mmCIF file of C-alpha atoms in Angstrom:
data_model
loop_
_atom_site.group_PDB
_atom_site.id
_atom_site.type_symbol
_atom_site.label_atom_id
_atom_site.label_comp_id
_atom_site.label_asym_id
_atom_site.label_seq_id
_atom_site.Cartn_x
_atom_site.Cartn_y
_atom_site.Cartn_z
ATOM 1 C CA MET A 1 18.658 -59.697 140.364
ATOM 2 C CA GLY A 2 20.819 -60.585 143.304
ATOM 3 C CA GLN A 3 18.978 -64.294 143.814
ATOM 4 C CA GLY A 4 22.406 -66.226 144.246
ATOM 5 C CA ASN A 5 24.251 -67.974 141.663
ATOM 6 C CA PRO A 6 22.496 -68.364 138.329
ATOM 7 C CA GLU A 7 22.839 -72.164 137.237
ATOM 8 C CA MET A 8 25.541 -73.329 134.942
ATOM 9 C CA GLY A 9 26.035 -75.622 132.442
ATOM 10 C CA GLY A 10 22.276 -75.426 130.703
ATOM 11 C CA ALA A 11 21.103 -76.947 127.576
ATOM 12 C CA GLU A 12 24.046 -77.908 124.933
ATOM 13 C CA ARG A 13 21.501 -78.437 122.215
ATOM 14 C CA CYS A 14 18.214 -76.663 121.066
ATOM 15 C CA THR A 15 14.984 -77.906 122.341
ATOM 16 C CA PHE A 16 14.135 -79.044 118.874
ATOM 17 C CA CYS A 17 17.349 -80.098 117.239
ATOM 18 C CA ALA A 18 20.981 -80.868 117.800
ATOM 19 C CA GLU A 19 22.394 -77.401 117.259
ATOM 20 C CA PRO A 20 23.914 -75.272 120.017
ATOM 21 C CA PRO A 21 21.146 -72.723 121.596
ATOM 22 C CA VAL A 22 21.268 -69.037 121.169
ATOM 23 C CA ILE A 23 18.860 -68.089 123.617
ATOM 24 C CA ARG A 24 16.873 -69.472 126.310
ATOM 25 C CA LEU A 25 12.878 -68.690 126.614
ATOM 26 C CA SER A 26 10.523 -69.302 129.051
ATOM 27 C CA GLU A 27 6.843 -70.255 129.217
ATOM 28 C CA PRO A 28 7.194 -72.540 128.006
ATOM 29 C CA ASP A 29 10.887 -73.084 129.106
ATOM 30 C CA ARG A 30 13.054 -73.917 125.863
ATOM 31 C CA HIS A 31 16.655 -73.363 124.293
ATOM 32 C CA LEU A 32 16.397 -72.276 120.546
ATOM 33 C CA CYS A 33 19.231 -72.571 118.173
ATOM 34 C CA ALA A 34 19.440 -69.866 115.708
ATOM 35 C CA ALA A 35 17.019 -71.563 112.796
ATOM 36 C CA HIS A 36 14.370 -72.111 115.164
ATOM 37 C CA LEU A 37 14.611 -68.426 116.919
ATOM 38 C CA ILE A 38 14.161 -67.094 113.257
ATOM 39 C CA CYS A 39 11.225 -69.469 112.674
ATOM 40 C CA GLU A 40 9.729 -68.816 116.364
ATOM 41 C CA ILE A 41 9.741 -64.962 115.762
ATOM 42 C CA GLU A 42 8.686 -65.028 112.089
ATOM 43 C CA GLU A 43 5.953 -67.106 113.024
ATOM 44 C CA ARG A 44 4.929 -64.942 116.105
ATOM 45 C CA ALA A 45 4.657 -61.885 113.996
ATOM 46 C CA ALA A 46 2.449 -63.543 111.117
ATOM 47 C CA ARG A 47 0.024 -64.920 113.979
ATOM 48 C CA THR A 48 -0.180 -61.287 115.549
ATOM 49 C CA ILE A 49 -1.200 -60.146 111.915
ATOM 50 C CA ARG A 50 -3.456 -63.008 111.232
ATOM 51 C CA GLU A 51 -5.374 -62.968 114.422
ATOM 52 C CA ARG A 52 -5.202 -59.118 114.399
ATOM 53 C CA GLU A 53 -6.296 -58.827 110.502
ATOM 54 C CA LEU A 54 -3.382 -56.137 110.633
ATOM 55 C CA VAL A 55 -2.722 -56.798 106.686
ATOM 56 C CA ARG A 56 -5.279 -56.968 104.075
ATOM 57 C CA PRO A 57 -5.100 -57.965 100.081
ATOM 58 C CA HIS A 58 -3.656 -54.598 98.327
ATOM 59 C CA ASP A 59 -2.699 -52.821 101.310
ATOM 60 C CA ARG A 60 0.618 -50.602 100.752
ATOM 61 C CA ILE A 61 2.374 -50.232 104.001
ATOM 62 C CA ALA A 62 4.288 -47.777 105.045
ATOM 63 C CA VAL A 63 7.183 -48.948 107.658
ATOM 64 C CA ALA A 64 8.363 -46.598 110.329
ATOM 65 C CA PHE A 65 12.235 -47.545 109.535
ATOM 66 C CA SER A 66 14.452 -45.659 111.941
ATOM 67 C CA GLY A 67 17.360 -48.198 110.916
ATOM 68 C CA GLY A 68 17.206 -49.257 114.650
ATOM 69 C CA LYS A 69 16.732 -52.833 115.527
ATOM 70 C CA ASP A 70 13.134 -52.868 115.831
ATOM 71 C CA SER A 71 12.139 -51.318 112.920
ATOM 72 C CA THR A 72 15.167 -53.207 110.977
ATOM 73 C CA ALA A 73 13.529 -56.490 112.129
ATOM 74 C CA LEU A 74 9.868 -55.544 110.969
ATOM 75 C CA LEU A 75 10.905 -54.487 107.609
ATOM 76 C CA LEU A 76 12.602 -57.893 107.514
ATOM 77 C CA ILE A 77 9.896 -60.194 108.487
ATOM 78 C CA LEU A 78 7.422 -58.028 106.311
ATOM 79 C CA SER A 79 9.478 -58.318 103.358
ATOM 80 C CA ARG A 80 9.769 -62.198 104.155
ATOM 81 C CA LEU A 81 6.046 -62.337 104.855
ATOM 82 C CA LEU A 82 5.071 -60.137 101.723
ATOM 83 C CA LEU A 83 6.110 -63.251 99.374
ATOM 84 C CA SER A 84 2.835 -65.218 100.700
ATOM 85 C CA TRP A 85 0.487 -62.112 100.619
ATOM 86 C CA ASP A 86 -1.654 -60.796 97.572
ATOM 87 C CA ASP A 87 -0.463 -57.797 96.145
ATOM 88 C CA VAL A 88 0.423 -56.153 99.196
ATOM 89 C CA SER A 89 3.459 -54.101 98.803
ATOM 90 C CA LEU A 90 5.994 -52.284 101.161
ATOM 91 C CA VAL A 91 7.600 -48.759 101.375
ATOM 92 C CA ALA A 92 10.019 -47.933 104.127
ATOM 93 C CA ILE A 93 10.030 -44.191 105.622
ATOM 94 C CA THR A 94 13.064 -42.661 107.625
ATOM 95 C CA VAL A 95 12.507 -39.582 109.699
ATOM 96 C CA ASP A 96 15.362 -37.352 109.975
ATOM 97 C CA GLU A 97 14.840 -35.660 113.403
ATOM 98 C CA GLY A 98 18.604 -33.784 112.781
ATOM 99 C CA ILE A 99 20.060 -34.904 115.961
ATOM 100 C CA ALA A 100 23.831 -34.601 115.679
ATOM 101 C CA GLY A 101 26.142 -37.694 116.312
ATOM 102 C CA TYR A 102 23.110 -40.209 116.352
ATOM 103 C CA ARG A 103 20.576 -40.166 113.323
ATOM 104 C CA ASP A 104 23.169 -39.698 110.810
ATOM 105 C CA ASP A 105 24.514 -43.359 111.710
ATOM 106 C CA THR A 106 20.988 -44.861 111.776
ATOM 107 C CA ILE A 107 20.159 -43.297 108.135
ATOM 108 C CA ARG A 108 23.513 -44.872 106.640
ATOM 109 C CA ALA A 109 22.150 -48.048 108.482
ATOM 110 C CA ALA A 110 18.808 -47.607 107.087
ATOM 111 C CA GLU A 111 19.983 -47.136 103.402
ATOM 112 C CA GLU A 112 22.177 -50.125 103.393
ATOM 113 C CA VAL A 113 19.131 -52.341 105.065
ATOM 114 C CA THR A 114 16.597 -51.280 102.334
ATOM 115 C CA LYS A 115 19.097 -51.499 99.689
ATOM 116 C CA LYS A 116 19.843 -54.815 100.527
ATOM 117 C CA LEU A 117 16.204 -56.062 100.541
ATOM 118 C CA GLY A 118 15.323 -54.155 97.613
ATOM 119 C CA ILE A 119 12.614 -52.007 99.275
ATOM 120 C CA GLU A 120 11.621 -48.301 98.380
ATOM 121 C CA HIS A 121 12.935 -46.090 100.924
ATOM 122 C CA ILE A 122 11.737 -42.313 101.420
ATOM 123 C CA CYS A 123 13.321 -40.205 103.782
ATOM 124 C CA VAL A 124 11.643 -36.997 105.401
ATOM 125 C CA SER A 125 13.407 -34.379 107.635
ATOM 126 C CA PHE A 126 12.368 -32.261 110.584
ATOM 127 C CA THR A 127 13.709 -29.388 108.678
ATOM 128 C CA ASP A 128 11.470 -29.878 105.583
ATOM 129 C CA LEU A 129 8.611 -29.951 108.386
ATOM 130 C CA VAL A 130 9.167 -26.990 110.498
ATOM 131 C CA GLY A 131 12.320 -25.646 109.329
ATOM 132 C CA ASP A 132 14.757 -26.536 112.066
ATOM 133 C CA ASP A 133 16.079 -29.495 112.848
ATOM 134 C CA LEU A 134 15.478 -31.092 116.471
ATOM 135 C CA ASP A 135 18.777 -29.893 118.244
ATOM 136 C CA THR A 136 17.784 -26.390 117.131
ATOM 137 C CA LEU A 137 14.023 -26.801 118.058
ATOM 138 C CA LEU A 138 15.274 -27.945 121.633
ATOM 139 C CA VAL A 139 17.362 -25.601 122.832
ATOM 140 C CA GLY A 140 16.351 -24.870 126.128
ATOM 141 C CA ARG A 141 13.987 -27.203 126.182
ATOM 142 C CA GLU A 142 15.840 -30.401 126.251
ATOM 143 C CA THR A 143 13.470 -31.952 128.819
ATOM 144 C CA ASN A 144 10.766 -32.153 126.515
ATOM 145 C CA ALA A 145 12.764 -33.862 123.759
ATOM 146 C CA CYS A 146 10.797 -37.095 123.738
ATOM 147 C CA SER A 147 7.652 -35.189 123.613
ATOM 148 C CA VAL A 148 8.637 -32.464 120.853
ATOM 149 C CA CYS A 149 10.083 -35.348 118.877
ATOM 150 C CA GLY A 150 6.942 -37.682 119.285
ATOM 151 C CA ILE A 151 4.540 -35.205 117.821
ATOM 152 C CA LEU A 152 6.781 -34.127 115.107
ATOM 153 C CA ARG A 153 7.923 -37.825 114.054
ATOM 154 C CA ARG A 154 4.329 -38.859 113.931
ATOM 155 C CA LYS A 155 3.483 -35.956 111.774
ATOM 156 C CA ALA A 156 6.177 -36.397 109.369
ATOM 157 C CA LEU A 157 5.597 -39.971 109.120
ATOM 158 C CA THR A 158 1.974 -39.636 108.348
ATOM 159 C CA VAL A 159 2.518 -36.956 105.671
ATOM 160 C CA ALA A 160 4.931 -39.094 104.350
ATOM 161 C CA ALA A 161 2.985 -42.241 104.114
ATOM 162 C CA HIS A 162 -0.064 -40.392 102.767
ATOM 163 C CA ASP A 163 2.364 -39.061 100.014
ATOM 164 C CA ALA A 164 3.645 -42.582 99.182
ATOM 165 C CA GLY A 165 -0.205 -43.793 98.973
ATOM 166 C CA ALA A 166 0.241 -46.336 101.813
ATOM 167 C CA THR A 167 -2.774 -47.597 103.546
ATOM 168 C CA LYS A 168 -1.371 -48.877 107.223
ATOM 169 C CA ILE A 169 1.745 -47.336 108.962
ATOM 170 C CA ALA A 170 3.653 -50.305 110.511
ATOM 171 C CA THR A 171 5.769 -49.467 113.550
ATOM 172 C CA GLY A 172 8.282 -51.676 115.211
ATOM 173 C CA HIS A 173 7.057 -51.436 118.980
ATOM 174 C CA ASN A 174 7.620 -54.601 120.851
ATOM 175 C CA LEU A 175 6.553 -56.358 123.954
ATOM 176 C CA ASP A 176 8.277 -54.167 126.141
ATOM 177 C CA ASP A 177 7.535 -50.851 124.669
ATOM 178 C CA GLU A 178 3.749 -52.250 124.675
ATOM 179 C CA ALA A 179 4.079 -53.057 128.442
ATOM 180 C CA GLN A 180 6.392 -49.999 128.936
ATOM 181 C CA SER A 181 3.435 -47.377 127.397
ATOM 182 C CA VAL A 182 0.632 -49.483 129.544
ATOM 183 C CA LEU A 183 2.751 -48.256 132.885
ATOM 184 C CA MET A 184 3.626 -44.774 131.551
ATOM 185 C CA ASN A 185 -0.310 -44.249 131.048
ATOM 186 C CA THR A 186 -1.021 -45.169 134.170
ATOM 187 C CA LEU A 187 1.660 -43.271 136.011
ATOM 188 C CA ARG A 188 0.186 -40.506 134.093
ATOM 189 C CA GLY A 189 -3.381 -41.095 134.793
ATOM 190 C CA ASP A 190 -3.915 -40.934 131.093
ATOM 191 C CA LEU A 191 -6.636 -43.153 130.906
ATOM 192 C CA PRO A 192 -7.976 -42.362 127.451
ATOM 193 C CA ARG A 193 -4.470 -43.339 126.244
ATOM 194 C CA LEU A 194 -4.409 -46.224 128.067
ATOM 195 C CA VAL A 195 -7.303 -47.505 126.571
ATOM 196 C CA ARG A 196 -6.825 -46.699 123.192
ATOM 197 C CA THR A 197 -7.347 -49.231 121.080
ATOM 198 C CA SER A 198 -4.266 -51.748 120.520
ATOM 199 C CA ASP A 199 -5.290 -53.325 116.754
ATOM 200 C CA ALA A 200 -4.810 -51.024 113.562
ATOM 201 C CA ASP A 201 -5.419 -47.754 115.583
ATOM 202 C CA SER A 202 -6.826 -44.991 113.527
ATOM 203 C CA SER A 203 -7.930 -42.729 116.202
ATOM 204 C CA ASP A 204 -4.871 -40.282 115.589
ATOM 205 C CA CYS A 205 -4.527 -40.251 112.055
ATOM 206 C CA PHE A 206 -6.253 -41.039 108.801
ATOM 207 C CA ILE A 207 -4.062 -43.992 108.167
ATOM 208 C CA PRO A 208 -4.268 -46.700 110.583
ATOM 209 C CA ARG A 209 -1.186 -48.061 112.365
ATOM 210 C CA ILE A 210 -0.017 -51.307 113.137
ATOM 211 C CA LYS A 211 2.557 -53.265 115.259
ATOM 212 C CA PRO A 212 3.153 -56.557 114.065
ATOM 213 C CA LEU A 213 6.078 -57.112 116.383
ATOM 214 C CA ALA A 214 3.604 -56.281 119.677
ATOM 215 C CA ASP A 215 4.311 -59.994 121.036
ATOM 216 C CA VAL A 216 7.627 -60.284 120.818
ATOM 217 C CA ALA A 217 10.283 -59.244 123.366
ATOM 218 C CA GLU A 218 13.357 -56.540 122.754
ATOM 219 C CA LYS A 219 15.589 -59.210 123.362
ATOM 220 C CA GLU A 220 14.070 -61.755 121.071
ATOM 221 C CA ILE A 221 14.485 -58.749 118.404
ATOM 222 C CA ALA A 222 17.825 -58.195 119.269
ATOM 223 C CA ALA A 223 18.865 -61.956 119.063
ATOM 224 C CA TYR A 224 16.907 -62.557 115.849
ATOM 225 C CA LEU A 225 18.901 -60.193 114.149
ATOM 226 C CA PHE A 226 22.152 -60.779 115.864
ATOM 227 C CA VAL A 227 22.086 -64.569 114.323
ATOM 228 C CA GLN A 228 21.513 -62.883 111.067
ATOM 229 C CA ASP A 229 24.512 -60.583 111.530
ATOM 230 C CA LEU A 230 21.755 -57.937 111.265
ATOM 231 C CA PHE A 231 21.907 -56.355 114.788
ATOM 232 C CA PRO A 232 22.738 -52.720 114.386
ATOM 233 C CA PHE A 233 25.421 -51.793 116.603
ATOM 234 C CA LEU A 234 24.477 -47.875 116.964
ATOM 235 C CA PRO A 235 24.712 -45.125 119.014
ATOM 236 C CA GLU A 236 21.831 -44.447 121.874
ATOM 237 C CA CYS A 237 19.693 -41.056 121.349
ATOM 238 C CA PRO A 238 21.352 -38.542 123.273
ATOM 239 C CA TYR A 239 17.896 -37.079 124.536
ATOM 240 C CA THR A 240 16.838 -40.595 125.918
ATOM 241 C CA ARG A 241 18.321 -39.182 129.214
ATOM 242 C CA TYR A 242 15.472 -37.227 129.877
ATOM 243 C CA ALA A 243 12.819 -39.932 128.979
ATOM 244 C CA LEU A 244 10.585 -41.155 131.264
ATOM 245 C CA ARG A 245 10.272 -44.309 129.303
ATOM 246 C CA ARG A 246 13.739 -44.903 130.343
ATOM 247 C CA GLU A 247 13.329 -45.354 133.873
ATOM 248 C CA VAL A 248 10.032 -47.553 133.344
ATOM 249 C CA ARG A 249 12.170 -49.403 130.886
ATOM 250 C CA SER A 250 14.511 -50.185 133.475
ATOM 251 C CA MET A 251 12.053 -50.890 136.086
ATOM 252 C CA LEU A 252 9.829 -53.144 134.228
ATOM 253 C CA SER A 253 12.851 -55.124 133.008
ATOM 254 C CA ALA A 254 14.105 -55.656 136.394
ATOM 255 C CA LEU A 255 10.280 -56.801 137.484
ATOM 256 C CA GLU A 256 10.514 -59.251 134.357
ATOM 257 C CA GLN A 257 13.748 -60.653 135.817
ATOM 258 C CA GLN A 258 12.402 -61.194 138.955
ATOM 259 C CA HIS A 259 8.726 -62.064 138.090
ATOM 260 C CA PRO A 260 8.667 -63.523 134.518
ATOM 261 C CA GLY A 261 5.570 -62.830 132.423
ATOM 262 C CA THR A 262 5.130 -59.112 134.258
ATOM 263 C CA MET A 263 5.125 -57.181 131.036
ATOM 264 C CA ARG A 264 2.443 -59.539 129.222
ATOM 265 C CA ASN A 265 0.258 -59.653 132.103
ATOM 266 C CA LEU A 266 0.416 -55.634 132.160
ATOM 267 C CA ILE A 267 -0.887 -55.861 128.478
ATOM 268 C CA LYS A 268 -3.265 -58.117 129.239
ATOM 269 C CA SER A 269 -4.678 -55.633 132.000
ATOM 270 C CA LYS A 270 -5.023 -53.205 129.370
ATOM 271 C CA ARG A 271 -6.511 -55.243 127.188
ATOM 272 C CA ALA A 272 -9.301 -56.113 129.453
ATOM 273 C CA ILE A 273 -9.877 -52.643 130.442
ATOM 274 C CA GLU A 274 -10.113 -51.513 126.944
ATOM 275 C CA LYS A 275 -12.972 -54.218 126.618
ATOM 276 C CA GLN A 276 -15.165 -52.849 129.823
ATOM 277 C CA VAL A 277 -14.670 -49.184 129.095
ATOM 278 C CA ASP A 278 -16.742 -47.010 127.081
ATOM 279 C CA ARG A 279 -14.067 -44.903 124.860
ATOM 280 C CA SER A 280 -16.866 -42.042 124.237
ATOM 281 C CA THR A 281 -16.999 -41.173 127.768
ATOM 282 C CA ILE A 282 -13.616 -40.514 128.693
ATOM 283 C CA SER A 283 -11.980 -39.107 125.365
ATOM 284 C CA GLU A 284 -12.812 -35.979 124.108
ATOM 285 C CA PRO A 285 -14.982 -36.272 120.729
ATOM 286 C CA LEU A 286 -12.945 -36.031 117.754
ATOM 287 C CA ARG A 287 -12.632 -32.426 116.321
ATOM 288 C CA ARG A 288 -10.828 -30.774 113.309
ATOM 289 C CA CYS A 289 -7.976 -28.404 113.913
ATOM 290 C CA ARG A 290 -8.773 -24.927 113.533
ATOM 291 C CA GLN A 291 -5.149 -24.192 112.136
ATOM 292 C CA CYS A 292 -4.613 -27.180 109.826
ATOM 293 C CA GLY A 293 -7.887 -29.211 109.363
ATOM 294 C CA ASP A 294 -6.081 -32.436 110.772
ATOM 295 C CA PRO A 295 -8.334 -34.516 113.307
ATOM 296 C CA CYS A 296 -7.628 -33.731 117.142
ATOM 297 C CA SER A 297 -9.311 -33.666 120.676
ATOM 298 C CA GLY A 298 -8.988 -29.744 121.174
ATOM 299 C CA GLU A 299 -9.093 -26.402 119.321
ATOM 300 C CA LEU A 300 -5.550 -27.238 117.964
ATOM 301 C CA CYS A 301 -3.901 -30.390 116.811
ATOM 302 C CA GLN A 302 -0.536 -31.166 118.903
ATOM 303 C CA VAL A 303 1.612 -30.200 115.936
ATOM 304 C CA CYS A 304 -0.121 -27.019 115.771
ATOM 305 C CA SER A 305 -0.303 -26.042 119.333
ATOM 306 C CA LEU A 306 3.790 -27.144 119.171
ATOM 307 C CA ARG A 307 4.545 -24.919 116.252
ATOM 308 C CA LYS A 308 2.479 -21.978 117.970
ATOM 309 C CA SER A 309 4.867 -22.751 121.311
ATOM 310 C CA LEU A 310 7.839 -22.762 119.178
ATOM 311 C CA GLY A 311 6.949 -19.525 117.411
ATOM 312 C CA LYS A 312 6.920 -21.823 114.044
ATOM 313 C CA MET B 1 38.718 -65.567 129.266
ATOM 314 C CA LYS B 2 38.282 -61.992 128.085
ATOM 315 C CA ILE B 3 35.121 -60.152 128.927
ATOM 316 C CA PHE B 4 33.556 -56.898 126.861
ATOM 317 C CA PHE B 5 31.182 -54.890 129.068
ATOM 318 C CA PRO B 6 28.347 -52.719 127.362
ATOM 319 C CA ASP B 7 30.164 -49.559 128.867
ATOM 320 C CA SER B 8 33.413 -50.298 126.788
ATOM 321 C CA THR B 9 35.502 -51.675 129.846
ATOM 322 C CA THR B 10 37.045 -54.943 129.399
ATOM 323 C CA LYS B 11 38.176 -57.656 131.694
ATOM 324 C CA ILE B 12 40.460 -60.316 131.688
ATOM 325 C CA THR B 13 40.048 -63.097 134.316
ATOM 326 C CA ALA B 14 41.620 -66.949 134.734
ATOM 327 C CA GLY B 15 39.995 -69.787 136.788
ATOM 328 C CA GLU B 16 37.015 -71.861 137.364
ATOM 329 C CA PRO B 17 34.426 -71.991 134.350
ATOM 330 C CA VAL B 18 31.310 -69.614 135.307
ATOM 331 C CA SER B 19 28.000 -69.025 133.585
ATOM 332 C CA ILE B 20 27.158 -66.180 131.441
ATOM 333 C CA GLY B 21 24.437 -65.310 133.897
ATOM 334 C CA TRP B 22 26.906 -65.129 137.045
ATOM 335 C CA ILE B 23 29.045 -62.688 135.256
ATOM 336 C CA LEU B 24 25.755 -60.576 134.288
ATOM 337 C CA GLN B 25 25.193 -60.700 138.004
ATOM 338 C CA GLN B 26 28.609 -59.718 138.873
ATOM 339 C CA ARG B 27 28.234 -56.595 137.176
ATOM 340 C CA ASP B 28 24.606 -56.009 138.184
ATOM 341 C CA ILE B 29 23.562 -56.387 134.326
ATOM 342 C CA ASN B 30 19.958 -57.298 134.033
ATOM 343 C CA PRO B 31 19.902 -60.300 131.167
ATOM 344 C CA SER B 32 16.492 -59.043 129.581
ATOM 345 C CA GLU B 33 18.872 -55.818 128.745
ATOM 346 C CA VAL B 34 21.470 -57.418 126.870
ATOM 347 C CA ILE B 35 22.579 -60.392 124.471
ATOM 348 C CA VAL B 36 25.428 -61.904 124.956
ATOM 349 C CA SER B 37 28.051 -63.422 122.472
ATOM 350 C CA ARG B 38 31.096 -66.364 123.173
ATOM 351 C CA ASN B 39 33.594 -66.038 120.631
ATOM 352 C CA GLY B 40 31.244 -64.413 118.326
ATOM 353 C CA LYS B 41 28.494 -66.553 118.497
ATOM 354 C CA LEU B 42 25.014 -65.722 120.777
ATOM 355 C CA VAL B 43 24.623 -67.926 123.739
ATOM 356 C CA PRO B 44 22.136 -67.954 126.648
ATOM 357 C CA GLU B 45 22.636 -67.251 130.058
ATOM 358 C CA ASP B 46 22.968 -70.425 131.271
ATOM 359 C CA ALA B 47 26.002 -70.972 128.711
ATOM 360 C CA VAL B 48 29.463 -71.586 130.389
ATOM 361 C CA ALA B 49 32.191 -69.527 129.790
ATOM 362 C CA SER B 50 35.957 -70.636 130.499
ATOM 363 C CA GLY B 51 39.512 -70.981 129.314
ATOM 364 C CA ASP B 52 40.495 -68.613 126.512
ATOM 365 C CA ASP B 53 36.749 -67.393 125.676
ATOM 366 C CA GLU B 54 35.918 -64.110 124.534
ATOM 367 C CA ILE B 55 32.688 -63.277 126.150
ATOM 368 C CA ARG B 56 30.878 -59.602 124.178
ATOM 369 C CA ILE B 57 27.850 -58.302 126.409
ATOM 370 C CA ILE B 58 26.026 -55.922 124.126
ATOM 371 C CA ARG B 59 23.192 -53.729 125.231
ATOM 372 C CA ILE B 60 20.100 -53.806 123.507
ATOM 373 C CA ALA B 61 18.305 -50.605 124.234
ATOM 374 C CA HIS B 62 19.340 -47.735 121.615
ATOM 375 C CA GLY B 63 16.205 -45.828 121.800
ATOM 376 C CA GLY B 64 14.507 -43.931 118.501
#
């Protein structure tokens, strides 16, 4: 920022109709009204699904549904696309980590949305999984919050999706999330994770994961929901202040502002590297955890290693 | 005009019309991290705010 006065007196109407614009997008530069924004976002998600073959007839899709904006948009878009798909069903799964002053509000929001859309909703908790909530598990280890939470949340989601008979797990990861992950994995020197395939990834679980919103920016998602009175005004997770992602997010959004296209270029680089790299030469061969039998790269899977370190 | 910022502060100003982008720049707010409504309706950053407009700047990243 800080490049002089931003321009004033922009377009008074949508590039495609006479309605007032709600957002300005670049590449190509255009102003969109609410109706054209909704149309564009849903078409882009549908294109991602079509081009990457993320959904097949008879799929039962478990949507990782926190009640936040990304998963709300994902559930809404999938529920609308569902009408044109052959025998595909949805089930929303919410994981209650047990974060005081945060998760209760998002779970309430999640219940309201699934009820409104008429979608089956399952709620599972860390207490069910490991006997304690996240707040209790993190006492004295707050700086590891996102890593502990991520491992347990993935496990809780996988178990619930399996129990619900799901053939795919859909997550609300957006363009910003994807670009942040590329940069974070690079900063950590984690090449195996960097080149993990983007589409229907089944390398760390039995149920393939899909990301239909991977080509939609976070701001576009927020605007998409806001114009439909569905934007969830929720508190921020209290543990995000410990996350590397927070710093990366801030750095990348500043770069994107100064140099539009930065995030897409990062993702493009990742895809180019993916095509060049023989994953078998840089990743540990897939084994079975000696404790629980889940697929993993070491002796113990991440969940069992974590349980061990937590004394669970 | 009355401006509601994401940190829950508000500011009442009078004077010449200004762009939403200019308001964000004055507070060093990155436009890609917020959406902005004018009198309850979403507007792009090149829209103009003036008079009795009520501007609400909403932070979009929640985490989790």
